[in-house]
mmCIF file of N, CA, C and O in Angstrom:
data_model
loop_
_atom_site.group_PDB
_atom_site.id
_atom_site.type_symbol
_atom_site.label_atom_id
_atom_site.label_comp_id
_atom_site.label_asym_id
_atom_site.label_seq_id
_atom_site.Cartn_x
_atom_site.Cartn_y
_atom_site.Cartn_z
ATOM 1 N N MET A 679 26.940 77.478 123.171
ATOM 2 C CA MET A 679 27.092 78.827 122.628
ATOM 3 C C MET A 679 26.472 79.824 123.569
ATOM 4 O O MET A 679 27.031 80.830 123.908
ATOM 5 N N PHE A 680 25.219 79.554 123.985
ATOM 6 C CA PHE A 680 24.525 80.465 124.909
ATOM 7 C C PHE A 680 25.232 80.507 126.238
ATOM 8 O O PHE A 680 25.375 81.561 126.839
ATOM 9 N N ARG A 681 25.741 79.388 126.683
ATOM 10 C CA ARG A 681 26.445 79.288 127.953
ATOM 11 C C ARG A 681 27.719 80.136 127.914
ATOM 12 O O ARG A 681 28.045 80.816 128.876
ATOM 13 N N ASN A 682 28.420 80.121 126.744
ATOM 14 C CA ASN A 682 29.614 80.910 126.624
ATOM 15 C C ASN A 682 29.331 82.383 126.730
ATOM 16 O O ASN A 682 30.065 83.149 127.368
ATOM 17 N N CYS A 683 28.235 82.825 126.132
ATOM 18 C CA CYS A 683 27.838 84.226 126.196
ATOM 19 C C CYS A 683 27.518 84.621 127.641
ATOM 20 O O CYS A 683 27.894 85.719 128.087
ATOM 21 N N LEU A 684 26.860 83.751 128.361
ATOM 22 C CA LEU A 684 26.538 84.031 129.761
ATOM 23 C C LEU A 684 27.798 84.125 130.592
ATOM 24 O O LEU A 684 27.905 85.010 131.460
ATOM 25 N N ILE A 685 28.734 83.282 130.344
ATOM 26 C CA ILE A 685 30.023 83.332 131.062
ATOM 27 C C ILE A 685 30.725 84.636 130.786
ATOM 28 O O ILE A 685 31.199 85.283 131.702
ATOM 29 N N ILE A 686 30.752 85.055 129.554
ATOM 30 C CA ILE A 686 31.419 86.311 129.182
ATOM 31 C C ILE A 686 30.764 87.484 129.853
ATOM 32 O O ILE A 686 31.373 88.375 130.406
ATOM 33 N N ILE A 687 29.412 87.501 129.799
ATOM 34 C CA ILE A 687 28.680 88.596 130.410
ATOM 35 C C ILE A 687 28.937 88.624 131.911
ATOM 36 O O ILE A 687 29.142 89.693 132.509
ATOM 37 N N PHE A 688 28.882 87.483 132.529
ATOM 38 C CA PHE A 688 29.177 87.411 133.999
ATOM 39 C C PHE A 688 30.560 87.940 134.305
ATOM 40 O O PHE A 688 30.725 88.745 135.219
ATOM 41 N N LEU A 689 31.533 87.531 133.521
ATOM 42 C CA LEU A 689 32.907 88.017 133.758
ATOM 43 C C LEU A 689 33.032 89.505 133.582
ATOM 44 O O LEU A 689 33.693 90.197 134.363
ATOM 45 N N LEU A 690 32.357 90.032 132.587
ATOM 46 C CA LEU A 690 32.398 91.480 132.366
ATOM 47 C C LEU A 690 31.820 92.232 133.556
ATOM 48 O O LEU A 690 32.384 93.180 134.048
ATOM 49 N N ILE A 691 30.628 91.798 133.992
ATOM 50 C CA ILE A 691 29.988 92.454 135.105
ATOM 51 C C ILE A 691 30.823 92.290 136.389
ATOM 52 O O ILE A 691 31.051 93.253 137.116
ATOM 53 N N PHE A 692 31.302 91.113 136.613
ATOM 54 C CA PHE A 692 32.092 90.819 137.827
ATOM 55 C C PHE A 692 33.368 91.628 137.848
ATOM 56 O O PHE A 692 33.720 92.252 138.832
ATOM 57 N N CYS A 693 34.097 91.623 136.724
ATOM 58 C CA CYS A 693 35.389 92.305 136.671
ATOM 59 C C CYS A 693 35.227 93.829 136.759
ATOM 60 O O CYS A 693 36.060 94.483 137.342
ATOM 61 N N LEU A 694 34.204 94.355 136.125
ATOM 62 C CA LEU A 694 34.033 95.791 136.162
ATOM 63 C C LEU A 694 33.519 96.316 137.519
ATOM 64 O O LEU A 694 33.698 97.459 137.832
ATOM 65 N N SER A 695 32.912 95.444 138.298
ATOM 66 C CA SER A 695 32.321 95.888 139.559
ATOM 67 C C SER A 695 33.274 95.726 140.722
ATOM 68 O O SER A 695 33.036 96.261 141.808
ATOM 69 N N LEU A 696 34.323 94.975 140.563
ATOM 70 C CA LEU A 696 35.279 94.750 141.672
ATOM 71 C C LEU A 696 36.257 95.909 141.821
ATOM 72 O O LEU A 696 36.937 96.275 140.836
ATOM 73 N N PRO A 697 36.377 96.483 142.970
ATOM 74 C CA PRO A 697 37.404 97.504 143.151
ATOM 75 C C PRO A 697 38.771 96.818 143.311
ATOM 76 O O PRO A 697 38.915 95.834 144.023
ATOM 77 N N VAL A 698 39.736 97.292 142.575
ATOM 78 C CA VAL A 698 41.068 96.716 142.660
ATOM 79 C C VAL A 698 41.974 97.726 143.342
ATOM 80 O O VAL A 698 42.186 98.831 142.850
ATOM 81 N N GLN A 699 42.465 97.360 144.494
ATOM 82 C CA GLN A 699 43.299 98.252 145.254
ATOM 83 C C GLN A 699 44.669 98.334 144.630
ATOM 84 O O GLN A 699 45.278 97.329 144.288
ATOM 85 N N GLY A 700 45.161 99.568 144.473
ATOM 86 C CA GLY A 700 46.521 99.769 143.975
ATOM 87 C C GLY A 700 46.604 99.694 142.452
ATOM 88 O O GLY A 700 47.697 99.823 141.930
ATOM 89 N N GLN A 701 45.537 99.436 141.766
ATOM 90 C CA GLN A 701 45.569 99.360 140.310
ATOM 91 C C GLN A 701 44.467 100.228 139.740
ATOM 92 O O GLN A 701 43.349 100.245 140.241
ATOM 93 N N ASN A 702 44.776 100.911 138.660
ATOM 94 C CA ASN A 702 43.795 101.742 138.019
ATOM 95 C C ASN A 702 43.019 100.993 136.958
ATOM 96 O O ASN A 702 41.853 101.270 136.728
ATOM 97 N N LYS A 703 43.647 99.998 136.305
ATOM 98 C CA LYS A 703 43.004 99.335 135.191
ATOM 99 C C LYS A 703 42.236 98.083 135.674
ATOM 100 O O LYS A 703 42.662 97.378 136.594
ATOM 101 N N LYS A 704 41.071 97.876 135.075
ATOM 102 C CA LYS A 704 40.297 96.696 135.300
ATOM 103 C C LYS A 704 40.855 95.567 134.389
ATOM 104 O O LYS A 704 41.300 95.814 133.305
ATOM 105 N N LYS A 705 40.784 94.360 134.860
ATOM 106 C CA LYS A 705 41.233 93.188 134.085
ATOM 107 C C LYS A 705 40.003 92.407 133.639
ATOM 108 O O LYS A 705 39.204 92.042 134.482
ATOM 109 N N ILE A 706 39.909 92.154 132.357
ATOM 110 C CA ILE A 706 38.813 91.403 131.827
ATOM 111 C C ILE A 706 39.350 90.166 131.095
ATOM 112 O O ILE A 706 40.167 90.291 130.198
ATOM 113 N N LEU A 707 38.854 89.012 131.505
ATOM 114 C CA LEU A 707 39.189 87.779 130.840
ATOM 115 C C LEU A 707 38.055 87.423 129.897
ATOM 116 O O LEU A 707 36.882 87.330 130.318
ATOM 117 N N ILE A 708 38.412 87.215 128.645
ATOM 118 C CA ILE A 708 37.453 86.753 127.638
ATOM 119 C C ILE A 708 37.851 85.322 127.336
ATOM 120 O O ILE A 708 38.892 85.040 126.807
ATOM 121 N N LEU A 709 36.958 84.408 127.714
ATOM 122 C CA LEU A 709 37.223 82.950 127.540
ATOM 123 C C LEU A 709 36.370 82.466 126.420
ATOM 124 O O LEU A 709 35.122 82.510 126.454
ATOM 125 N N ASN A 710 37.008 81.981 125.360
ATOM 126 C CA ASN A 710 36.327 81.501 124.157
ATOM 127 C C ASN A 710 36.378 80.003 124.068
ATOM 128 O O ASN A 710 37.430 79.384 124.344
ATOM 129 N N SER A 711 35.303 79.424 123.601
ATOM 130 C CA SER A 711 35.275 77.946 123.398
ATOM 131 C C SER A 711 36.106 77.566 122.168
ATOM 132 O O SER A 711 36.681 76.482 122.158
ATOM 133 N N TYR A 712 36.160 78.439 121.186
ATOM 134 C CA TYR A 712 36.790 78.071 119.940
ATOM 135 C C TYR A 712 38.095 78.846 119.739
ATOM 136 O O TYR A 712 38.625 79.415 120.691
ATOM 137 N N HIS A 713 38.626 78.860 118.557
ATOM 138 C CA HIS A 713 39.936 79.460 118.264
ATOM 139 C C HIS A 713 39.856 80.847 117.625
ATOM 140 O O HIS A 713 38.840 81.203 117.068
ATOM 141 N N GLN A 714 40.955 81.577 117.756
ATOM 142 C CA GLN A 714 41.036 82.892 117.120
ATOM 143 C C GLN A 714 41.037 82.639 115.584
ATOM 144 O O GLN A 714 41.623 81.694 115.067
ATOM 145 N N GLY A 715 40.359 83.513 114.879
ATOM 146 C CA GLY A 715 40.241 83.370 113.454
ATOM 147 C C GLY A 715 38.879 82.816 113.005
ATOM 148 O O GLY A 715 38.461 82.981 111.870
ATOM 149 N N LEU A 716 38.165 82.162 113.923
ATOM 150 C CA LEU A 716 36.794 81.735 113.650
ATOM 151 C C LEU A 716 35.921 82.969 113.739
ATOM 152 O O LEU A 716 35.952 83.700 114.720
ATOM 153 N N SER A 717 35.170 83.240 112.671
ATOM 154 C CA SER A 717 34.425 84.531 112.598
ATOM 155 C C SER A 717 33.494 84.718 113.801
ATOM 156 O O SER A 717 33.382 85.833 114.302
ATOM 157 N N TRP A 718 32.839 83.662 114.251
ATOM 158 C CA TRP A 718 31.938 83.777 115.408
ATOM 159 C C TRP A 718 32.723 84.255 116.633
ATOM 160 O O TRP A 718 32.237 85.190 117.332
ATOM 161 N N THR A 719 33.823 83.620 116.894
ATOM 162 C CA THR A 719 34.633 83.965 118.072
ATOM 163 C C THR A 719 35.205 85.400 117.959
ATOM 164 O O THR A 719 35.121 86.167 118.878
ATOM 165 N N ASP A 720 35.738 85.712 116.765
ATOM 166 C CA ASP A 720 36.295 87.042 116.537
ATOM 167 C C ASP A 720 35.245 88.129 116.677
ATOM 168 O O ASP A 720 35.523 89.218 117.203
ATOM 169 N N ASN A 721 34.012 87.858 116.241
ATOM 170 C CA ASN A 721 32.938 88.831 116.332
ATOM 171 C C ASN A 721 32.536 89.088 117.803
ATOM 172 O O ASN A 721 32.182 90.204 118.164
ATOM 173 N N ILE A 722 32.552 88.045 118.609
ATOM 174 C CA ILE A 722 32.230 88.202 120.011
ATOM 175 C C ILE A 722 33.293 89.108 120.713
ATOM 176 O O ILE A 722 32.951 90.036 121.411
ATOM 177 N N VAL A 723 34.549 88.813 120.432
ATOM 178 C CA VAL A 723 35.635 89.637 121.041
ATOM 179 C C VAL A 723 35.532 91.087 120.551
ATOM 180 O O VAL A 723 35.632 92.017 121.324
ATOM 181 N N LYS A 724 35.287 91.264 119.262
ATOM 182 C CA LYS A 724 35.131 92.603 118.702
ATOM 183 C C LYS A 724 33.967 93.323 119.343
ATOM 184 O O LYS A 724 34.043 94.511 119.695
ATOM 185 N N GLY A 725 32.846 92.641 119.509
ATOM 186 C CA GLY A 725 31.679 93.221 120.149
ATOM 187 C C GLY A 725 31.918 93.690 121.580
ATOM 188 O O GLY A 725 31.490 94.746 121.978
ATOM 189 N N ILE A 726 32.635 92.868 122.339
ATOM 190 C CA ILE A 726 32.979 93.229 123.716
ATOM 191 C C ILE A 726 33.853 94.458 123.722
ATOM 192 O O ILE A 726 33.609 95.411 124.431
ATOM 193 N N LYS A 727 34.877 94.449 122.857
ATOM 194 C CA LYS A 727 35.815 95.598 122.855
ATOM 195 C C LYS A 727 35.147 96.846 122.324
ATOM 196 O O LYS A 727 35.388 97.940 122.817
ATOM 197 N N ASP A 728 34.302 96.711 121.332
ATOM 198 C CA ASP A 728 33.584 97.869 120.784
ATOM 199 C C ASP A 728 32.636 98.476 121.847
ATOM 200 O O ASP A 728 32.564 99.685 121.999
ATOM 201 N N THR A 729 31.984 97.611 122.577
ATOM 202 C CA THR A 729 31.067 98.070 123.610
ATOM 203 C C THR A 729 31.769 98.790 124.734
ATOM 204 O O THR A 729 31.270 99.810 125.249
ATOM 205 N N LEU A 730 32.956 98.310 125.094
ATOM 206 C CA LEU A 730 33.736 98.920 126.148
ATOM 207 C C LEU A 730 34.728 99.928 125.689
ATOM 208 O O LEU A 730 35.592 100.389 126.493
ATOM 209 N N LYS A 731 34.659 100.314 124.447
ATOM 210 C CA LYS A 731 35.616 101.289 123.860
ATOM 211 C C LYS A 731 35.743 102.566 124.688
ATOM 212 O O LYS A 731 36.890 103.046 124.888
ATOM 213 N N PRO A 732 34.672 103.153 125.229
ATOM 214 C CA PRO A 732 34.813 104.374 126.023
ATOM 215 C C PRO A 732 35.703 104.165 127.274
ATOM 216 O O PRO A 732 36.255 105.124 127.804
ATOM 217 N N LEU A 733 35.803 102.912 127.725
ATOM 218 C CA LEU A 733 36.620 102.629 128.912
ATOM 219 C C LEU A 733 37.974 101.991 128.557
ATOM 220 O O LEU A 733 38.636 101.445 129.427
ATOM 221 N N ASP A 734 38.343 102.047 127.288
ATOM 222 C CA ASP A 734 39.528 101.333 126.778
ATOM 223 C C ASP A 734 40.801 101.628 127.589
ATOM 224 O O ASP A 734 41.589 100.718 127.815
ATOM 225 N N SER A 735 40.989 102.844 127.986
ATOM 226 C CA SER A 735 42.225 103.194 128.706
ATOM 227 C C SER A 735 42.205 102.670 130.151
ATOM 228 O O SER A 735 43.240 102.666 130.797
ATOM 229 N N GLU A 736 41.056 102.178 130.600
ATOM 230 C CA GLU A 736 40.925 101.694 131.949
ATOM 231 C C GLU A 736 40.889 100.131 132.015
ATOM 232 O O GLU A 736 40.686 99.575 133.086
ATOM 233 N N ILE A 737 41.060 99.497 130.870
ATOM 234 C CA ILE A 737 40.879 98.046 130.816
ATOM 235 C C ILE A 737 42.068 97.334 130.211
ATOM 236 O O ILE A 737 42.656 97.772 129.230
ATOM 237 N N ASP A 738 42.450 96.231 130.850
ATOM 238 C CA ASP A 738 43.407 95.277 130.253
ATOM 239 C C ASP A 738 42.637 94.041 129.893
ATOM 240 O O ASP A 738 41.954 93.445 130.744
ATOM 241 N N TYR A 739 42.697 93.615 128.627
ATOM 242 C CA TYR A 739 41.998 92.435 128.148
ATOM 243 C C TYR A 739 42.942 91.249 128.167
ATOM 244 O O TYR A 739 44.107 91.347 127.783
ATOM 245 N N TYR A 740 42.407 90.128 128.603
ATOM 246 C CA TYR A 740 43.131 88.848 128.544
ATOM 247 C C TYR A 740 42.197 87.900 127.785
ATOM 248 O O TYR A 740 41.043 87.687 128.228
ATOM 249 N N ILE A 741 42.657 87.365 126.693
ATOM 250 C CA ILE A 741 41.831 86.528 125.844
ATOM 251 C C ILE A 741 42.423 85.114 125.791
ATOM 252 O O ILE A 741 43.580 84.941 125.497
ATOM 253 N N GLU A 742 41.581 84.131 126.116
ATOM 254 C CA GLU A 742 41.996 82.716 126.093
ATOM 255 C C GLU A 742 41.077 81.974 125.143
ATOM 256 O O GLU A 742 39.868 82.219 125.084
ATOM 257 N N TYR A 743 41.668 81.051 124.436
ATOM 258 C CA TYR A 743 40.931 80.221 123.495
ATOM 259 C C TYR A 743 41.079 78.746 123.885
ATOM 260 O O TYR A 743 42.184 78.218 123.908
ATOM 261 N N MET A 744 39.974 78.084 124.205
ATOM 262 C CA MET A 744 40.022 76.693 124.578
ATOM 263 C C MET A 744 40.095 75.793 123.355
ATOM 264 O O MET A 744 40.496 74.635 123.425
ATOM 265 N N ASP A 745 39.686 76.312 122.201
ATOM 266 C CA ASP A 745 39.790 75.634 120.893
ATOM 267 C C ASP A 745 39.110 74.293 120.858
ATOM 268 O O ASP A 745 39.616 73.303 120.358
ATOM 269 N N THR A 746 37.892 74.224 121.438
ATOM 270 C CA THR A 746 37.160 72.950 121.497
ATOM 271 C C THR A 746 36.592 72.545 120.176
ATOM 272 O O THR A 746 36.026 71.470 120.048
ATOM 273 N N LYS A 747 36.754 73.386 119.145
ATOM 274 C CA LYS A 747 36.302 72.993 117.787
ATOM 275 C C LYS A 747 37.303 72.009 117.203
ATOM 276 O O LYS A 747 36.972 71.111 116.473
ATOM 277 N N ARG A 748 38.578 72.195 117.584
ATOM 278 C CA ARG A 748 39.635 71.312 117.036
ATOM 279 C C ARG A 748 40.167 70.295 118.051
ATOM 280 O O ARG A 748 40.635 69.224 117.647
ATOM 281 N N PHE A 749 40.060 70.606 119.340
ATOM 282 C CA PHE A 749 40.564 69.698 120.383
ATOM 283 C C PHE A 749 39.394 69.363 121.321
ATOM 284 O O PHE A 749 38.775 70.264 121.849
ATOM 285 N N TYR A 750 39.098 68.087 121.491
ATOM 286 C CA TYR A 750 38.000 67.725 122.305
ATOM 287 C C TYR A 750 38.209 66.282 122.800
ATOM 288 O O TYR A 750 39.186 65.629 122.391
ATOM 289 N N GLY A 751 37.350 65.869 123.631
ATOM 290 C CA GLY A 751 37.443 64.527 124.205
ATOM 291 C C GLY A 751 37.475 64.623 125.719
ATOM 292 O O GLY A 751 37.696 65.674 126.293
ATOM 293 N N ASP A 752 37.242 63.499 126.350
ATOM 294 C CA ASP A 752 37.125 63.468 127.818
ATOM 295 C C ASP A 752 38.381 63.980 128.480
ATOM 296 O O ASP A 752 38.332 64.760 129.437
ATOM 297 N N LYS A 753 39.567 63.555 128.013
ATOM 298 C CA LYS A 753 40.805 63.956 128.665
ATOM 299 C C LYS A 753 41.033 65.456 128.524
ATOM 300 O O LYS A 753 41.462 66.139 129.461
ATOM 301 N N TYR A 754 40.738 66.019 127.351
ATOM 302 C CA TYR A 754 40.890 67.459 127.121
ATOM 303 C C TYR A 754 39.959 68.246 128.026
ATOM 304 O O TYR A 754 40.343 69.217 128.679
ATOM 305 N N PHE A 755 38.685 67.867 128.068
ATOM 306 C CA PHE A 755 37.716 68.545 128.910
ATOM 307 C C PHE A 755 38.058 68.431 130.383
ATOM 308 O O PHE A 755 37.821 69.377 131.138
ATOM 309 N N GLU A 756 38.594 67.304 130.803
ATOM 310 C CA GLU A 756 39.003 67.166 132.197
ATOM 311 C C GLU A 756 40.078 68.174 132.551
ATOM 312 O O GLU A 756 40.065 68.810 133.611
ATOM 313 N N LYS A 757 41.030 68.385 131.652
ATOM 314 C CA LYS A 757 42.086 69.364 131.843
ATOM 315 C C LYS A 757 41.518 70.756 131.939
ATOM 316 O O LYS A 757 41.934 71.546 132.767
ATOM 317 N N ILE A 758 40.607 71.070 131.071
ATOM 318 C CA ILE A 758 39.982 72.420 131.109
ATOM 319 C C ILE A 758 39.235 72.614 132.405
ATOM 320 O O ILE A 758 39.389 73.685 133.048
ATOM 321 N N PHE A 759 38.450 71.646 132.859
ATOM 322 C CA PHE A 759 37.722 71.815 134.093
ATOM 323 C C PHE A 759 38.608 71.916 135.334
ATOM 324 O O PHE A 759 38.295 72.614 136.263
ATOM 325 N N LYS A 760 39.794 71.289 135.271
ATOM 326 C CA LYS A 760 40.762 71.448 136.383
ATOM 327 C C LYS A 760 41.299 72.859 136.474
ATOM 328 O O LYS A 760 41.539 73.371 137.530
ATOM 329 N N VAL A 761 41.478 73.455 135.301
ATOM 330 C CA VAL A 761 42.006 74.802 135.245
ATOM 331 C C VAL A 761 40.974 75.818 135.725
ATOM 332 O O VAL A 761 41.265 76.731 136.474
ATOM 333 N N VAL A 762 39.744 75.607 135.335
ATOM 334 C CA VAL A 762 38.645 76.528 135.669
ATOM 335 C C VAL A 762 38.254 76.230 137.098
ATOM 336 O O VAL A 762 38.097 77.010 137.920
#
């Protein structure tokens, strides 16, 4: 849980600080361990969007759910690590 928060914070800082040539909008990837609809996950996404609300017109959000609450195991985690 703590690791996921650190990853999200890192991505926010990294994505907001990179100059993107030819594009006006920043791209932010929000990577969640669990699924949409889980209150904990939804609250994190809401908190990120609420915090960045003043910059809303300058941001494109991309949200991915690994859904490790429902899908897990060595084979599943190997696939996730290959993608990351």
